[in-house]
PDB file of C-alpha atoms in Angstrom:
ATOM      1  CA  MET V  45     -24.524  -3.286  -8.900  1.00 52.00           C
ATOM      2  CA  ASP V  46     -23.684  -2.204 -12.428  1.00 62.00           C
ATOM      3  CA  ASP V  47     -22.415  -5.116 -14.553  1.00 70.00           C
ATOM      4  CA  SER V  48     -19.292  -3.238 -15.699  1.00 78.00           C
ATOM      5  CA  LEU V  49     -18.355  -2.392 -12.108  1.00 82.00           C
ATOM      6  CA  PHE V  50     -18.903  -5.997 -11.036  1.00 85.00           C
ATOM      7  CA  ILE V  51     -16.647  -7.222 -13.865  1.00 86.00           C
ATOM      8  CA  SER V  52     -13.971  -4.685 -12.923  1.00 88.00           C
ATOM      9  CA  ILE V  53     -14.020  -5.758  -9.267  1.00 90.00           C
ATOM     10  CA  TYR V  54     -13.946  -9.411 -10.295  1.00 91.00           C
ATOM     11  CA  LEU V  55     -10.952  -8.818 -12.587  1.00 93.00           C
ATOM     12  CA  THR V  56      -9.189  -6.931  -9.794  1.00 94.00           C
ATOM     13  CA  ILE V  57      -9.471  -9.994  -7.546  1.00 93.00           C
ATOM     14  CA  VAL V  58      -8.354 -12.229 -10.425  1.00 94.00           C
ATOM     15  CA  GLY V  59      -5.392  -9.919 -10.991  1.00 94.00           C
ATOM     16  CA  MET V  60      -4.329 -10.200  -7.350  1.00 94.00           C
ATOM     17  CA  VAL V  61      -4.452 -14.002  -7.585  1.00 92.00           C
ATOM     18  CA  VAL V  62      -2.517 -13.896 -10.868  1.00 93.00           C
ATOM     19  CA  GLY V  63       0.075 -11.615  -9.270  1.00 92.00           C
ATOM     20  CA  SER V  64       0.522 -14.172  -6.481  1.00 88.00           C
ATOM     21  CA  TYR V  65       0.932 -16.896  -9.104  1.00 88.00           C
ATOM     22  CA  TYR V  66       3.574 -14.863 -10.948  1.00 90.00           C
ATOM     23  CA  LEU V  67       5.512 -14.484  -7.702  1.00 88.00           C
ATOM     24  CA  ALA V  68       5.397 -18.271  -7.286  1.00 82.00           C
ATOM     25  CA  PHE V  69       6.578 -18.720 -10.863  1.00 81.00           C
ATOM     26  CA  ILE V  70       9.547 -16.399 -10.309  1.00 83.00           C
ATOM     27  CA  SER V  71      10.570 -18.148  -7.089  1.00 75.00           C
ATOM     28  CA  ARG V  72      10.187 -21.695  -8.516  1.00 68.00           C
ATOM     29  CA  GLY V  73      11.431 -21.038 -12.035  1.00 61.00           C
ATOM     30  CA  SER V  74       8.731 -22.823 -14.043  1.00 53.00           C
ATOM     31  CA  PHE V  75       5.027 -22.542 -14.820  1.00 51.00           C
ATOM     32  CA  LYS V  76       4.501 -26.255 -14.097  1.00 49.00           C
ATOM     33  CA  GLN V  77       5.976 -26.102 -10.604  1.00 50.00           C
ATOM     34  CA  SER V  78       4.113 -22.899  -9.789  1.00 50.00           C
ATOM     35  CA  VAL V  79       0.810 -24.640 -10.642  1.00 51.00           C
ATOM     36  CA  ALA V  80       1.431 -28.144  -9.288  1.00 53.00           C
ATOM     37  CA  GLY V  81       3.837 -27.339  -6.457  1.00 57.00           C
ATOM     38  CA  ARG V  82       2.574 -26.553  -2.961  1.00 64.00           C
ATOM     39  CA  SER V  83       3.666 -23.277  -1.408  1.00 71.00           C
ATOM     40  CA  ARG V  84       6.005 -23.520   1.566  1.00 70.00           C
ATOM     41  CA  CYS V  85       7.622 -21.064   3.926  1.00 70.00           C
ATOM     42  CA  ALA V  86      11.123 -20.219   2.701  1.00 68.00           C
ATOM     43  CA  SER V  87      12.406 -20.370   6.286  1.00 68.00           C
ATOM     44  CA  CYS V  88      10.764 -23.325   8.087  1.00 75.00           C
ATOM     45  CA  LYS V  89       9.654 -25.198   4.910  1.00 71.00           C
ATOM     46  CA  ARG V  90       6.194 -25.788   6.374  1.00 73.00           C
ATOM     47  CA  GLN V  91       3.492 -26.281   3.755  1.00 76.00           C
ATOM     48  CA  LEU V  92       1.202 -23.269   3.692  1.00 73.00           C
ATOM     49  CA  ARG V  93      -2.559 -23.646   3.981  1.00 73.00           C
ATOM     50  CA  PRO V  94      -5.057 -21.925   1.669  1.00 74.00           C
ATOM     51  CA  LYS V  95      -5.850 -19.353   4.375  1.00 76.00           C
ATOM     52  CA  ASP V  96      -2.164 -18.365   4.343  1.00 72.00           C
ATOM     53  CA  LEU V  97      -2.224 -17.689   0.601  1.00 75.00           C
ATOM     54  CA  VAL V  98      -5.040 -15.161   0.183  1.00 82.00           C
ATOM     55  CA  PRO V  99      -3.436 -12.296  -1.779  1.00 86.00           C
ATOM     56  CA  VAL V 100      -2.687  -9.182   0.307  1.00 88.00           C
ATOM     57  CA  LEU V 101      -5.200 -10.113   3.032  1.00 87.00           C
ATOM     58  CA  SER V 102      -3.156 -13.005   4.462  1.00 83.00           C
ATOM     59  CA  PHE V 103      -0.052 -10.817   4.594  1.00 81.00           C
ATOM     60  CA  LEU V 104      -1.936  -8.118   6.506  1.00 85.00           C
ATOM     61  CA  LEU V 105      -3.622 -10.542   8.925  1.00 83.00           C
ATOM     62  CA  LEU V 106      -0.318 -12.299   9.638  1.00 80.00           C
ATOM     63  CA  LYS V 107       1.416  -8.909  10.010  1.00 80.00           C
ATOM     64  CA  GLY V 108       3.990  -9.880   7.408  1.00 80.00           C
ATOM     65  CA  ARG V 109       5.177 -13.009   9.250  1.00 83.00           C
ATOM     66  CA  CYS V 110       4.955 -16.754   8.729  1.00 78.00           C
ATOM     67  CA  ARG V 111       2.171 -18.295  10.796  1.00 79.00           C
ATOM     68  CA  TYR V 112       4.425 -21.164  11.903  1.00 77.00           C
ATOM     69  CA  CYS V 113       7.904 -19.715  12.486  1.00 82.00           C
ATOM     70  CA  ALA V 114       7.242 -15.946  12.581  1.00 76.00           C
ATOM     71  CA  HIS V 115       9.820 -15.404   9.838  1.00 77.00           C
ATOM     72  CA  ASN V 116       9.387 -12.078   8.017  1.00 82.00           C
ATOM     73  CA  LEU V 117       7.703 -12.502   4.635  1.00 77.00           C
ATOM     74  CA  PRO V 118       9.009 -10.586   1.601  1.00 80.00           C
ATOM     75  CA  ARG V 119       7.601  -7.052   1.716  1.00 84.00           C
ATOM     76  CA  HIS V 120       7.147  -6.858  -2.031  1.00 87.00           C
ATOM     77  CA  PHE V 121       4.629  -9.737  -2.162  1.00 88.00           C
ATOM     78  CA  PRO V 122       1.507  -7.697  -1.276  1.00 89.00           C
ATOM     79  CA  LEU V 123       2.740  -4.809  -3.447  1.00 93.00           C
ATOM     80  CA  VAL V 124       3.007  -7.068  -6.510  1.00 93.00           C
ATOM     81  CA  GLU V 125      -0.361  -8.692  -5.791  1.00 93.00           C
ATOM     82  CA  ALA V 126      -2.140  -5.375  -5.257  1.00 94.00           C
ATOM     83  CA  GLY V 127      -0.355  -3.780  -8.205  1.00 95.00           C
ATOM     84  CA  THR V 128      -1.343  -6.579 -10.576  1.00 95.00           C
ATOM     85  CA  GLY V 129      -4.917  -6.360  -9.354  1.00 95.00           C
ATOM     86  CA  GLY V 130      -4.907  -2.620  -9.940  1.00 95.00           C
ATOM     87  CA  LEU V 131      -3.567  -3.059 -13.464  1.00 96.00           C
ATOM     88  CA  PHE V 132      -6.245  -5.658 -14.242  1.00 96.00           C
ATOM     89  CA  PHE V 133      -8.838  -3.144 -13.018  1.00 95.00           C
ATOM     90  CA  LEU V 134      -7.307  -0.482 -15.251  1.00 94.00           C
ATOM     91  CA  ALA V 135      -7.415  -2.909 -18.180  1.00 93.00           C
ATOM     92  CA  SER V 136     -11.094  -3.627 -17.561  1.00 92.00           C
ATOM     93  CA  ILE V 137     -12.132   0.035 -17.669  1.00 90.00           C
ATOM     94  CA  HIS V 138      -9.834   0.812 -20.616  1.00 88.00           C
ATOM     95  CA  ALA V 139     -10.941  -1.992 -22.962  1.00 86.00           C
ATOM     96  CA  GLU V 140     -13.821  -1.342 -25.351  1.00 84.00           C
ATOM     97  CA  SER V 141     -14.190  -4.962 -26.471  1.00 86.00           C
ATOM     98  CA  LEU V 142     -13.459  -8.463 -25.225  1.00 89.00           C
ATOM     99  CA  SER V 143     -10.437  -8.854 -27.521  1.00 89.00           C
ATOM    100  CA  GLU V 144      -9.009  -5.553 -26.275  1.00 90.00           C
ATOM    101  CA  LEU V 145      -9.508  -6.747 -22.704  1.00 92.00           C
ATOM    102  CA  PHE V 146      -7.566  -9.952 -23.433  1.00 93.00           C
ATOM    103  CA  MET V 147      -4.847  -7.919 -25.106  1.00 93.00           C
ATOM    104  CA  SER V 148      -4.604  -5.523 -22.149  1.00 94.00           C
ATOM    105  CA  ILE V 149      -4.430  -8.362 -19.613  1.00 95.00           C
ATOM    106  CA  LEU V 150      -1.748 -10.170 -21.630  1.00 96.00           C
ATOM    107  CA  LEU V 151       0.291  -6.979 -21.925  1.00 96.00           C
ATOM    108  CA  VAL V 152      -0.026  -6.242 -18.202  1.00 96.00           C
ATOM    109  CA  SER V 153       1.008  -9.819 -17.394  1.00 96.00           C
ATOM    110  CA  LEU V 154       4.041  -9.538 -19.648  1.00 96.00           C
ATOM    111  CA  LEU V 155       5.092  -6.283 -17.983  1.00 96.00           C
ATOM    112  CA  VAL V 156       4.694  -7.689 -14.461  1.00 96.00           C
ATOM    113  CA  LEU V 157       6.724 -10.804 -15.276  1.00 94.00           C
ATOM    114  CA  ILE V 158       9.589  -9.038 -17.062  1.00 94.00           C
ATOM    115  CA  THR V 159       9.787  -6.546 -14.199  1.00 94.00           C
ATOM    116  CA  LEU V 160      10.104  -9.343 -11.635  1.00 93.00           C
ATOM    117  CA  THR V 161      12.608 -11.371 -13.665  1.00 92.00           C
ATOM    118  CA  ASP V 162      14.773  -8.355 -14.494  1.00 91.00           C
ATOM    119  CA  ILE V 163      14.890  -7.252 -10.859  1.00 90.00           C
ATOM    120  CA  GLN V 164      15.752 -10.789  -9.752  1.00 88.00           C
ATOM    121  CA  SER V 165      18.250 -11.829 -12.429  1.00 87.00           C
ATOM    122  CA  PHE V 166      18.865  -8.819 -14.709  1.00 88.00           C
ATOM    123  CA  ARG V 167      17.419 -10.619 -17.714  1.00 87.00           C
ATOM    124  CA  ILE V 168      14.203 -10.965 -19.699  1.00 90.00           C
ATOM    125  CA  PRO V 169      13.781 -14.670 -20.564  1.00 89.00           C
ATOM    126  CA  ASN V 170      12.966 -15.479 -24.191  1.00 88.00           C
ATOM    127  CA  ARG V 171      10.290 -17.973 -23.110  1.00 89.00           C
ATOM    128  CA  ILE V 172       8.321 -15.212 -21.379  1.00 91.00           C
ATOM    129  CA  LEU V 173       8.620 -12.908 -24.385  1.00 91.00           C
ATOM    130  CA  LEU V 174       7.486 -15.655 -26.763  1.00 91.00           C
ATOM    131  CA  LEU V 175       4.692 -16.882 -24.509  1.00 91.00           C
ATOM    132  CA  PHE V 176       3.021 -13.476 -24.409  1.00 94.00           C
ATOM    133  CA  SER V 177       4.216 -11.825 -27.624  1.00 92.00           C
ATOM    134  CA  ILE V 178       2.694 -14.403 -29.982  1.00 92.00           C
ATOM    135  CA  PRO V 179      -0.927 -14.082 -28.737  1.00 93.00           C
ATOM    136  CA  LEU V 180      -0.485 -10.310 -28.322  1.00 93.00           C
ATOM    137  CA  LEU V 181       0.603  -9.892 -31.930  1.00 90.00           C
ATOM    138  CA  LEU V 182      -2.176 -12.193 -33.169  1.00 90.00           C
ATOM    139  CA  LEU V 183      -4.774 -10.113 -31.319  1.00 88.00           C
ATOM    140  CA  ARG V 184      -3.220  -6.923 -32.646  1.00 85.00           C
ATOM    141  CA  PHE V 185      -3.443  -8.058 -36.272  1.00 84.00           C
ATOM    142  CA  MET V 186      -6.974  -9.365 -35.763  1.00 82.00           C
ATOM    143  CA  ASN V 187      -8.178  -6.040 -34.363  1.00 76.00           C
ATOM    144  CA  HIS V 188      -6.032  -3.695 -36.435  1.00 70.00           C
ATOM    145  CA  PRO V 189      -4.676  -5.177 -39.689  1.00 63.00           C
ATOM    146  CA  TYR V 190      -1.201  -3.903 -40.475  1.00 60.00           C
ATOM    147  CA  SER V 191      -0.908  -1.347 -43.262  1.00 56.00           C
ATOM    148  CA  PHE V 192       2.503  -0.819 -44.822  1.00 51.00           C
ATOM    149  CA  GLN V 193       3.758   2.769 -44.741  1.00 57.00           C
ATOM    150  CA  GLY V 194       7.152   3.589 -46.185  1.00 53.00           C
ATOM    151  CA  PHE V 195       7.928   6.423 -43.777  1.00 53.00           C
ATOM    152  CA  SER V 196       7.048   4.417 -40.658  1.00 61.00           C
ATOM    153  CA  PHE V 197       9.027   1.462 -41.994  1.00 59.00           C
ATOM    154  CA  THR V 198      12.086   3.691 -42.478  1.00 69.00           C
ATOM    155  CA  ILE V 199      11.777   5.160 -38.987  1.00 70.00           C
ATOM    156  CA  GLY V 200      11.412   1.635 -37.615  1.00 68.00           C
ATOM    157  CA  LEU V 201      14.626   0.508 -39.314  1.00 69.00           C
ATOM    158  CA  VAL V 202      16.489   3.531 -37.935  1.00 72.00           C
ATOM    159  CA  LEU V 203      15.139   2.840 -34.447  1.00 74.00           C
ATOM    160  CA  LEU V 204      16.122  -0.811 -34.729  1.00 73.00           C
ATOM    161  CA  PHE V 205      19.652   0.196 -35.752  1.00 75.00           C
ATOM    162  CA  ILE V 206      19.891   2.541 -32.743  1.00 75.00           C
ATOM    163  CA  LEU V 207      18.673  -0.201 -30.386  1.00 75.00           C
ATOM    164  CA  LEU V 208      21.194  -2.694 -31.748  1.00 73.00           C
ATOM    165  CA  TYR V 209      23.957  -0.095 -31.446  1.00 68.00           C
ATOM    166  CA  ALA V 210      22.981   0.558 -27.814  1.00 74.00           C
ATOM    167  CA  TYR V 211      23.059  -3.202 -27.192  1.00 71.00           C
ATOM    168  CA  GLN V 212      26.546  -3.530 -28.687  1.00 72.00           C
ATOM    169  CA  LYS V 213      27.738  -0.663 -26.485  1.00 66.00           C
ATOM    170  CA  GLY V 214      26.320  -2.369 -23.402  1.00 69.00           C
ATOM    171  CA  GLN V 215      23.737   0.372 -22.813  1.00 68.00           C
ATOM    172  CA  LEU V 216      20.787  -1.981 -23.334  1.00 76.00           C
ATOM    173  CA  GLY V 217      20.313  -5.665 -22.642  1.00 79.00           C
ATOM    174  CA  GLY V 218      19.350  -8.116 -25.329  1.00 83.00           C
ATOM    175  CA  GLY V 219      15.962  -8.674 -23.694  1.00 85.00           C
ATOM    176  CA  ASP V 220      15.265  -4.930 -23.711  1.00 87.00           C
ATOM    177  CA  VAL V 221      16.011  -4.731 -27.445  1.00 87.00           C
ATOM    178  CA  LYS V 222      13.713  -7.698 -28.210  1.00 89.00           C
ATOM    179  CA  LEU V 223      10.975  -6.141 -26.082  1.00 92.00           C
ATOM    180  CA  PHE V 224      11.199  -2.836 -27.950  1.00 90.00           C
ATOM    181  CA  VAL V 225      11.037  -4.684 -31.284  1.00 89.00           C
ATOM    182  CA  VAL V 226       7.825  -6.388 -30.122  1.00 91.00           C
ATOM    183  CA  PHE V 227       6.433  -2.997 -29.078  1.00 92.00           C
ATOM    184  CA  MET V 228       7.275  -1.526 -32.490  1.00 88.00           C
ATOM    185  CA  VAL V 229       4.964  -4.080 -34.108  1.00 86.00           C
ATOM    186  CA  LEU V 230       2.391  -4.254 -31.327  1.00 89.00           C
ATOM    187  CA  LEU V 231       1.988  -0.569 -30.419  1.00 89.00           C
ATOM    188  CA  GLY V 232       3.543   1.241 -33.353  1.00 86.00           C
ATOM    189  CA  ILE V 233       6.713   3.264 -33.916  1.00 85.00           C
ATOM    190  CA  GLN V 234       5.421   6.472 -32.348  1.00 87.00           C
ATOM    191  CA  SER V 235       4.286   4.765 -29.137  1.00 89.00           C
ATOM    192  CA  THR V 236       7.575   2.859 -28.905  1.00 90.00           C
ATOM    193  CA  LEU V 237       9.587   6.066 -29.247  1.00 90.00           C
ATOM    194  CA  LEU V 238       7.485   7.606 -26.491  1.00 92.00           C
ATOM    195  CA  ILE V 239       8.029   4.542 -24.281  1.00 93.00           C
ATOM    196  CA  ILE V 240      11.791   4.765 -24.801  1.00 91.00           C
ATOM    197  CA  MET V 241      11.767   8.461 -23.942  1.00 91.00           C
ATOM    198  CA  ILE V 242       9.609   8.127 -20.806  1.00 93.00           C
ATOM    199  CA  SER V 243      11.430   5.023 -19.525  1.00 93.00           C
ATOM    200  CA  SER V 244      14.788   6.756 -19.971  1.00 90.00           C
ATOM    201  CA  MET V 245      13.546   9.855 -18.138  1.00 92.00           C
ATOM    202  CA  VAL V 246      12.127   7.815 -15.242  1.00 93.00           C
ATOM    203  CA  ALA V 247      15.334   5.754 -15.006  1.00 89.00           C
ATOM    204  CA  LEU V 248      17.428   8.935 -15.024  1.00 87.00           C
ATOM    205  CA  LEU V 249      15.247  10.502 -12.328  1.00 88.00           C
ATOM    206  CA  TYR V 250      15.526   7.364 -10.205  1.00 86.00           C
ATOM    207  CA  THR V 251      19.296   7.220 -10.669  1.00 81.00           C
ATOM    208  CA  VAL V 252      19.816  10.891  -9.790  1.00 79.00           C
ATOM    209  CA  THR V 253      17.556  10.613  -6.735  1.00 78.00           C
ATOM    210  CA  ARG V 254      19.250   7.452  -5.539  1.00 71.00           C
ATOM    211  CA  ARG V 255      22.692   8.908  -6.149  1.00 62.00           C
ATOM    212  CA  SER V 256      21.855  11.978  -4.070  1.00 58.00           C
ATOM    213  CA  VAL V 257      20.669   9.789  -1.195  1.00 51.00           C
ATOM    214  CA  TRP V 258      23.428   7.152  -1.393  1.00 51.00           C
ATOM    215  CA  ALA V 259      26.201   9.319  -2.852  1.00 52.00           C
ATOM    216  CA  ASN V 260      28.999   8.018  -0.633  1.00 51.00           C
ATOM    217  CA  PHE V 261      28.130   4.387  -1.264  1.00 50.00           C
ATOM    218  CA  LEU V 262      27.732   4.773  -5.014  1.00 49.00           C
ATOM    219  CA  GLU V 263      31.152   6.420  -5.257  1.00 51.00           C
ATOM    220  CA  GLN V 264      32.648   3.140  -4.082  1.00 49.00           C
ATOM    221  CA  LYS V 265      30.481   0.712  -6.001  1.00 51.00           C
ATOM    222  CA  ARG V 266      28.534   1.058  -9.240  1.00 54.00           C
ATOM    223  CA  ILE V 267      25.051  -0.399  -8.946  1.00 63.00           C
ATOM    224  CA  LYS V 268      23.676  -2.395 -11.873  1.00 73.00           C
ATOM    225  CA  LEU V 269      20.207  -1.154 -12.720  1.00 80.00           C
ATOM    226  CA  PRO V 270      17.429  -3.320 -14.252  1.00 88.00           C
ATOM    227  CA  PHE V 271      15.731  -1.374 -17.038  1.00 89.00           C
ATOM    228  CA  ALA V 272      12.563  -3.483 -17.466  1.00 92.00           C
ATOM    229  CA  PRO V 273      10.736  -1.856 -14.504  1.00 93.00           C
ATOM    230  CA  PHE V 274      11.119   1.565 -16.133  1.00 94.00           C
ATOM    231  CA  ILE V 275      10.033   0.197 -19.515  1.00 94.00           C
ATOM    232  CA  SER V 276       6.958  -1.271 -17.832  1.00 95.00           C
ATOM    233  CA  ILE V 277       6.066   2.026 -16.148  1.00 95.00           C
ATOM    234  CA  ALA V 278       6.427   3.890 -19.443  1.00 95.00           C
ATOM    235  CA  THR V 279       4.419   1.279 -21.350  1.00 95.00           C
ATOM    236  CA  ILE V 280       1.545   1.466 -18.854  1.00 96.00           C
ATOM    237  CA  ILE V 281       1.503   5.271 -19.147  1.00 95.00           C
ATOM    238  CA  VAL V 282       1.525   5.223 -22.953  1.00 94.00           C
ATOM    239  CA  TYR V 283      -0.849   2.288 -23.446  1.00 93.00           C
ATOM    240  CA  PHE V 284      -3.515   3.492 -21.030  1.00 92.00           C
ATOM    241  CA  SER V 285      -3.194   7.156 -22.097  1.00 87.00           C
ATOM    242  CA  PRO V 286      -3.941   7.073 -25.823  1.00 70.00           C
ATOM    243  CA  ASN V 287      -4.117  10.882 -25.965  1.00 68.00           C
ATOM    244  CA  LEU V 288      -0.347  11.002 -25.447  1.00 65.00           C
ATOM    245  CA  VAL V 289       0.258   9.578 -28.938  1.00 59.00           C
TER     246      VAL V 289
END
């Protein structure tokens, strides 16, 4: 087997395990508990065995039910695990160096976590942003030293003003604004503008489609929409498609 293919397959498996860990972190609320704590069924509280925790495979073999009480397991668990594994695979074939691979994996991890937290609680925790942004920015400056350009700096200030204005008007959350600021430094102004455009288009498409399907319900109740999932989709498209920029 070719070494690069072996590494990609290995990272895919690692990504599935990492995705499972991120799900545990979201449900338990801390990195320490998600590492040291033992997984239990949310219904019967029975401690799960290692064979019950194999990403994706255990869910399929158990037909989406707890081995001990037959309670239905969350349907998004295998999707998150498989999706994270797929993104790790994409990172492995996209990276041209070890530092770029680390950067891609950190970025993918950040996107997965902010998507999960925003869906669960409509917020992007500062601790997650700091935990991943600091090493991401360090790797960025190590690989591509920043060069000051007056025009880009001006555009960045204008974009920052627009983001803050949208936040004041309640059109963006504070976590979204901080995330876009990180992207401005990490990926550049042009890529960030493209991410904003694509994420807005995907969110609009989702909203229109959902409104057409659930029109009667939405007329009675306005649904709050987490924006981080759409930012993550747009970021993956832009980051792994360099020809777009």
